[in-house]
């Protein structure tokens, strides 16, 4: 049976994200399973703090003016992000499967760990000032609950979360 790397991401995986994931296990044949949550319940205050902490004033202002996405639109966005991420794995010569999951991905992570031979979990997100600082982020919650090795990378970089 082939070990599986479970990948949780909040956006389309960039080619550099795929490179980082593959470089962790060079010479090994692994399966990859990608989970993308449909973001239907955005926390406006946390999103605003995240953007301001990174100096992203336009994005912060857009959050203030925007609304939560409709569930149908959030799911469509997540499906597109999943499709593009799976294509990025194929472009790198690897096969991957995936699925869109609910806003809180922990139940999906828990089910995947229980049902499959998961070697580790890779969480790829943008920096989130409040969640990362207080260990409320997906990676910290997965480490605490699932007792599987969890790597947290910031999207598009080699920075660890």
PDB file of C-alpha atoms in Angstrom:
ATOM      1  CA  UNK A   1       0.000   0.000   0.000  1.00  0.00           C
ATOM      2  CA  UNK A   2       1.268   3.480  -0.875  1.00  0.00           C
ATOM      3  CA  UNK A   3       1.569   6.052   1.891  1.00  0.00           C
ATOM      4  CA  UNK A   4      -0.493   9.191   1.419  1.00  0.00           C
ATOM      5  CA  UNK A   5       0.384  12.799   2.084  1.00  0.00           C
ATOM      6  CA  UNK A   6      -2.774  14.710   2.949  1.00  0.00           C
ATOM      7  CA  UNK A   7      -2.596  18.305   1.713  1.00  0.00           C
ATOM      8  CA  UNK A   8      -4.920  20.954   3.125  1.00  0.00           C
ATOM      9  CA  UNK A   9      -4.872  24.284   1.330  1.00  0.00           C
ATOM     10  CA  UNK A  10      -6.971  27.433   1.375  1.00  0.00           C
ATOM     11  CA  UNK A  11      -6.104  28.405  -2.196  1.00  0.00           C
ATOM     12  CA  UNK A  12      -4.722  26.966  -5.422  1.00  0.00           C
ATOM     13  CA  UNK A  13      -1.339  25.357  -4.857  1.00  0.00           C
ATOM     14  CA  UNK A  14       1.381  27.303  -6.640  1.00  0.00           C
ATOM     15  CA  UNK A  15       4.069  25.398  -8.569  1.00  0.00           C
ATOM     16  CA  UNK A  16       6.556  26.344  -5.831  1.00  0.00           C
ATOM     17  CA  UNK A  17       4.231  24.770  -3.234  1.00  0.00           C
ATOM     18  CA  UNK A  18       4.215  21.541  -5.235  1.00  0.00           C
ATOM     19  CA  UNK A  19       8.029  21.671  -5.533  1.00  0.00           C
ATOM     20  CA  UNK A  20       8.377  22.060  -1.769  1.00  0.00           C
ATOM     21  CA  UNK A  21       6.014  19.160  -1.095  1.00  0.00           C
ATOM     22  CA  UNK A  22       7.756  16.850  -3.553  1.00  0.00           C
ATOM     23  CA  UNK A  23      11.229  17.777  -2.307  1.00  0.00           C
ATOM     24  CA  UNK A  24      10.333  16.519   1.157  1.00  0.00           C
ATOM     25  CA  UNK A  25      10.209  12.925  -0.095  1.00  0.00           C
ATOM     26  CA  UNK A  26      12.522  12.743  -3.097  1.00  0.00           C
ATOM     27  CA  UNK A  27      12.837   9.277  -4.568  1.00  0.00           C
ATOM     28  CA  UNK A  28       9.671   8.002  -2.908  1.00  0.00           C
ATOM     29  CA  UNK A  29       6.408   7.081  -4.561  1.00  0.00           C
ATOM     30  CA  UNK A  30       3.612   8.628  -2.555  1.00  0.00           C
ATOM     31  CA  UNK A  31      -0.041   9.373  -3.079  1.00  0.00           C
ATOM     32  CA  UNK A  32      -1.310  12.912  -2.545  1.00  0.00           C
ATOM     33  CA  UNK A  33      -4.837  13.803  -1.489  1.00  0.00           C
ATOM     34  CA  UNK A  34      -5.788  17.489  -1.534  1.00  0.00           C
ATOM     35  CA  UNK A  35      -8.528  19.043   0.605  1.00  0.00           C
ATOM     36  CA  UNK A  36      -9.861  22.527  -0.153  1.00  0.00           C
ATOM     37  CA  UNK A  37     -12.449  24.013   2.223  1.00  0.00           C
ATOM     38  CA  UNK A  38     -15.323  25.993   0.730  1.00  0.00           C
ATOM     39  CA  UNK A  39     -14.920  29.328   2.527  1.00  0.00           C
ATOM     40  CA  UNK A  40     -18.538  30.178   3.335  1.00  0.00           C
ATOM     41  CA  UNK A  41     -18.045  31.681   6.790  1.00  0.00           C
ATOM     42  CA  UNK A  42     -15.349  34.336   6.601  1.00  0.00           C
ATOM     43  CA  UNK A  43     -14.552  36.069   9.869  1.00  0.00           C
ATOM     44  CA  UNK A  44     -14.408  39.728   8.861  1.00  0.00           C
ATOM     45  CA  UNK A  45     -12.449  40.899  11.909  1.00  0.00           C
ATOM     46  CA  UNK A  46      -9.763  38.209  11.620  1.00  0.00           C
ATOM     47  CA  UNK A  47      -9.449  38.753   7.876  1.00  0.00           C
ATOM     48  CA  UNK A  48      -9.094  42.505   8.427  1.00  0.00           C
ATOM     49  CA  UNK A  49      -6.363  41.970  11.047  1.00  0.00           C
ATOM     50  CA  UNK A  50      -4.538  39.548   8.729  1.00  0.00           C
ATOM     51  CA  UNK A  51      -4.490  42.059   5.883  1.00  0.00           C
ATOM     52  CA  UNK A  52      -3.480  44.971   8.089  1.00  0.00           C
ATOM     53  CA  UNK A  53      -0.679  42.963   9.732  1.00  0.00           C
ATOM     54  CA  UNK A  54       0.766  42.291   6.270  1.00  0.00           C
ATOM     55  CA  UNK A  55       0.344  45.896   5.114  1.00  0.00           C
ATOM     56  CA  UNK A  56      -2.347  44.915   2.612  1.00  0.00           C
ATOM     57  CA  UNK A  57      -4.494  48.024   2.915  1.00  0.00           C
ATOM     58  CA  UNK A  58      -6.459  47.516  -0.302  1.00  0.00           C
ATOM     59  CA  UNK A  59      -7.321  43.950   0.637  1.00  0.00           C
ATOM     60  CA  UNK A  60      -8.352  45.101   4.126  1.00  0.00           C
ATOM     61  CA  UNK A  61     -10.608  47.755   2.630  1.00  0.00           C
ATOM     62  CA  UNK A  62     -12.099  45.229   0.197  1.00  0.00           C
ATOM     63  CA  UNK A  63     -12.912  42.966   3.155  1.00  0.00           C
ATOM     64  CA  UNK A  64     -14.677  45.833   4.931  1.00  0.00           C
ATOM     65  CA  UNK A  65     -16.773  46.557   1.848  1.00  0.00           C
ATOM     66  CA  UNK A  66     -17.363  42.926   0.908  1.00  0.00           C
ATOM     67  CA  UNK A  67     -19.744  40.299   2.188  1.00  0.00           C
ATOM     68  CA  UNK A  68     -19.485  36.633   2.933  1.00  0.00           C
ATOM     69  CA  UNK A  69     -19.647  34.629  -0.278  1.00  0.00           C
ATOM     70  CA  UNK A  70     -22.793  32.721  -1.133  1.00  0.00           C
ATOM     71  CA  UNK A  71     -22.327  29.002  -0.374  1.00  0.00           C
ATOM     72  CA  UNK A  72     -22.737  28.151  -4.077  1.00  0.00           C
ATOM     73  CA  UNK A  73     -20.027  30.672  -5.057  1.00  0.00           C
ATOM     74  CA  UNK A  74     -17.690  29.535  -2.269  1.00  0.00           C
ATOM     75  CA  UNK A  75     -18.036  25.921  -3.379  1.00  0.00           C
ATOM     76  CA  UNK A  76     -17.417  26.857  -7.031  1.00  0.00           C
ATOM     77  CA  UNK A  77     -14.259  28.761  -6.025  1.00  0.00           C
ATOM     78  CA  UNK A  78     -13.039  25.799  -3.961  1.00  0.00           C
ATOM     79  CA  UNK A  79     -13.718  23.387  -6.838  1.00  0.00           C
ATOM     80  CA  UNK A  80     -11.682  25.601  -9.181  1.00  0.00           C
ATOM     81  CA  UNK A  81      -8.838  25.812  -6.640  1.00  0.00           C
ATOM     82  CA  UNK A  82      -8.898  22.019  -6.251  1.00  0.00           C
ATOM     83  CA  UNK A  83      -8.909  21.419 -10.000  1.00  0.00           C
ATOM     84  CA  UNK A  84      -5.975  23.795 -10.532  1.00  0.00           C
ATOM     85  CA  UNK A  85      -4.048  22.215  -7.636  1.00  0.00           C
ATOM     86  CA  UNK A  86      -4.542  18.707  -9.030  1.00  0.00           C
ATOM     87  CA  UNK A  87      -3.386  19.982 -12.426  1.00  0.00           C
ATOM     88  CA  UNK A  88      -0.246  21.408 -10.771  1.00  0.00           C
ATOM     89  CA  UNK A  89       0.539  17.947  -9.368  1.00  0.00           C
ATOM     90  CA  UNK A  90       0.031  16.423 -12.834  1.00  0.00           C
ATOM     91  CA  UNK A  91       2.326  19.070 -14.352  1.00  0.00           C
ATOM     92  CA  UNK A  92       4.986  17.972 -11.843  1.00  0.00           C
ATOM     93  CA  UNK A  93       4.561  14.354 -12.937  1.00  0.00           C
ATOM     94  CA  UNK A  94       2.569  13.198  -9.900  1.00  0.00           C
ATOM     95  CA  UNK A  95      -0.953  11.993  -9.520  1.00  0.00           C
ATOM     96  CA  UNK A  96      -3.222  13.403  -6.858  1.00  0.00           C
ATOM     97  CA  UNK A  97      -6.824  13.121  -5.814  1.00  0.00           C
ATOM     98  CA  UNK A  98      -8.855  15.598  -3.862  1.00  0.00           C
ATOM     99  CA  UNK A  99     -12.130  16.924  -2.614  1.00  0.00           C
ATOM    100  CA  UNK A 100     -13.857  20.087  -1.503  1.00  0.00           C
ATOM    101  CA  UNK A 101     -14.716  20.014   2.209  1.00  0.00           C
ATOM    102  CA  UNK A 102     -16.684  22.131   4.664  1.00  0.00           C
ATOM    103  CA  UNK A 103     -15.447  25.426   6.106  1.00  0.00           C
ATOM    104  CA  UNK A 104     -13.942  23.703   9.132  1.00  0.00           C
ATOM    105  CA  UNK A 105     -11.623  21.095   7.603  1.00  0.00           C
ATOM    106  CA  UNK A 106     -10.850  19.247  10.869  1.00  0.00           C
ATOM    107  CA  UNK A 107     -13.689  16.707  10.509  1.00  0.00           C
ATOM    108  CA  UNK A 108     -12.490  15.902   6.967  1.00  0.00           C
ATOM    109  CA  UNK A 109      -8.883  15.586   8.183  1.00  0.00           C
ATOM    110  CA  UNK A 110     -10.015  13.342  11.030  1.00  0.00           C
ATOM    111  CA  UNK A 111     -11.963  11.090   8.630  1.00  0.00           C
ATOM    112  CA  UNK A 112      -9.079  10.896   6.156  1.00  0.00           C
ATOM    113  CA  UNK A 113      -6.593   9.952   8.874  1.00  0.00           C
ATOM    114  CA  UNK A 114      -8.973   7.284  10.213  1.00  0.00           C
ATOM    115  CA  UNK A 115      -9.786   5.784   6.805  1.00  0.00           C
ATOM    116  CA  UNK A 116      -6.445   5.942   4.978  1.00  0.00           C
ATOM    117  CA  UNK A 117      -2.757   5.264   5.410  1.00  0.00           C
ATOM    118  CA  UNK A 118      -1.834   8.931   5.994  1.00  0.00           C
ATOM    119  CA  UNK A 119       1.876   9.434   6.586  1.00  0.00           C
ATOM    120  CA  UNK A 120       1.641  13.154   7.253  1.00  0.00           C
ATOM    121  CA  UNK A 121      -0.423  16.256   6.704  1.00  0.00           C
ATOM    122  CA  UNK A 122       0.838  19.333   4.861  1.00  0.00           C
ATOM    123  CA  UNK A 123      -1.138  22.515   5.532  1.00  0.00           C
ATOM    124  CA  UNK A 124      -0.513  25.315   3.057  1.00  0.00           C
ATOM    125  CA  UNK A 125      -2.052  28.684   3.921  1.00  0.00           C
ATOM    126  CA  UNK A 126      -1.388  32.367   3.834  1.00  0.00           C
ATOM    127  CA  UNK A 127      -0.174  33.933   7.099  1.00  0.00           C
ATOM    128  CA  UNK A 128      -3.014  34.537   9.559  1.00  0.00           C
ATOM    129  CA  UNK A 129      -1.837  36.835  12.355  1.00  0.00           C
ATOM    130  CA  UNK A 130      -4.345  35.938  15.043  1.00  0.00           C
ATOM    131  CA  UNK A 131      -4.798  32.235  14.305  1.00  0.00           C
ATOM    132  CA  UNK A 132      -1.065  31.556  13.883  1.00  0.00           C
ATOM    133  CA  UNK A 133      -0.094  33.534  16.988  1.00  0.00           C
ATOM    134  CA  UNK A 134      -2.594  31.837  19.261  1.00  0.00           C
ATOM    135  CA  UNK A 135      -2.258  28.382  17.626  1.00  0.00           C
ATOM    136  CA  UNK A 136      -5.844  28.364  16.404  1.00  0.00           C
ATOM    137  CA  UNK A 137      -4.770  27.713  12.810  1.00  0.00           C
ATOM    138  CA  UNK A 138      -5.585  24.490  10.963  1.00  0.00           C
ATOM    139  CA  UNK A 139      -2.090  23.055  11.379  1.00  0.00           C
ATOM    140  CA  UNK A 140      -1.986  23.584  15.145  1.00  0.00           C
ATOM    141  CA  UNK A 141      -5.470  22.159  15.577  1.00  0.00           C
ATOM    142  CA  UNK A 142      -4.564  19.110  13.452  1.00  0.00           C
ATOM    143  CA  UNK A 143      -1.346  18.521  15.444  1.00  0.00           C
ATOM    144  CA  UNK A 144      -3.238  18.702  18.734  1.00  0.00           C
ATOM    145  CA  UNK A 145      -6.075  16.447  17.675  1.00  0.00           C
ATOM    146  CA  UNK A 146      -4.792  13.940  15.128  1.00  0.00           C
ATOM    147  CA  UNK A 147      -1.317  12.994  16.398  1.00  0.00           C
ATOM    148  CA  UNK A 148       0.059  12.752  12.855  1.00  0.00           C
ATOM    149  CA  UNK A 149       3.089  14.759  11.688  1.00  0.00           C
ATOM    150  CA  UNK A 150       1.862  18.124  10.387  1.00  0.00           C
ATOM    151  CA  UNK A 151       3.902  20.580   8.324  1.00  0.00           C
ATOM    152  CA  UNK A 152       2.588  24.132   7.934  1.00  0.00           C
ATOM    153  CA  UNK A 153       3.930  26.094   4.958  1.00  0.00           C
ATOM    154  CA  UNK A 154       2.967  29.573   3.867  1.00  0.00           C
ATOM    155  CA  UNK A 155       1.649  29.572   0.307  1.00  0.00           C
ATOM    156  CA  UNK A 156       4.121  30.553  -2.381  1.00  0.00           C
ATOM    157  CA  UNK A 157       7.098  30.616  -0.013  1.00  0.00           C
ATOM    158  CA  UNK A 158       9.435  28.262   1.790  1.00  0.00           C
ATOM    159  CA  UNK A 159       8.452  29.816   5.128  1.00  0.00           C
ATOM    160  CA  UNK A 160       7.157  27.528   7.822  1.00  0.00           C
ATOM    161  CA  UNK A 161       4.007  28.443   9.735  1.00  0.00           C
TER     162      UNK A 161
END
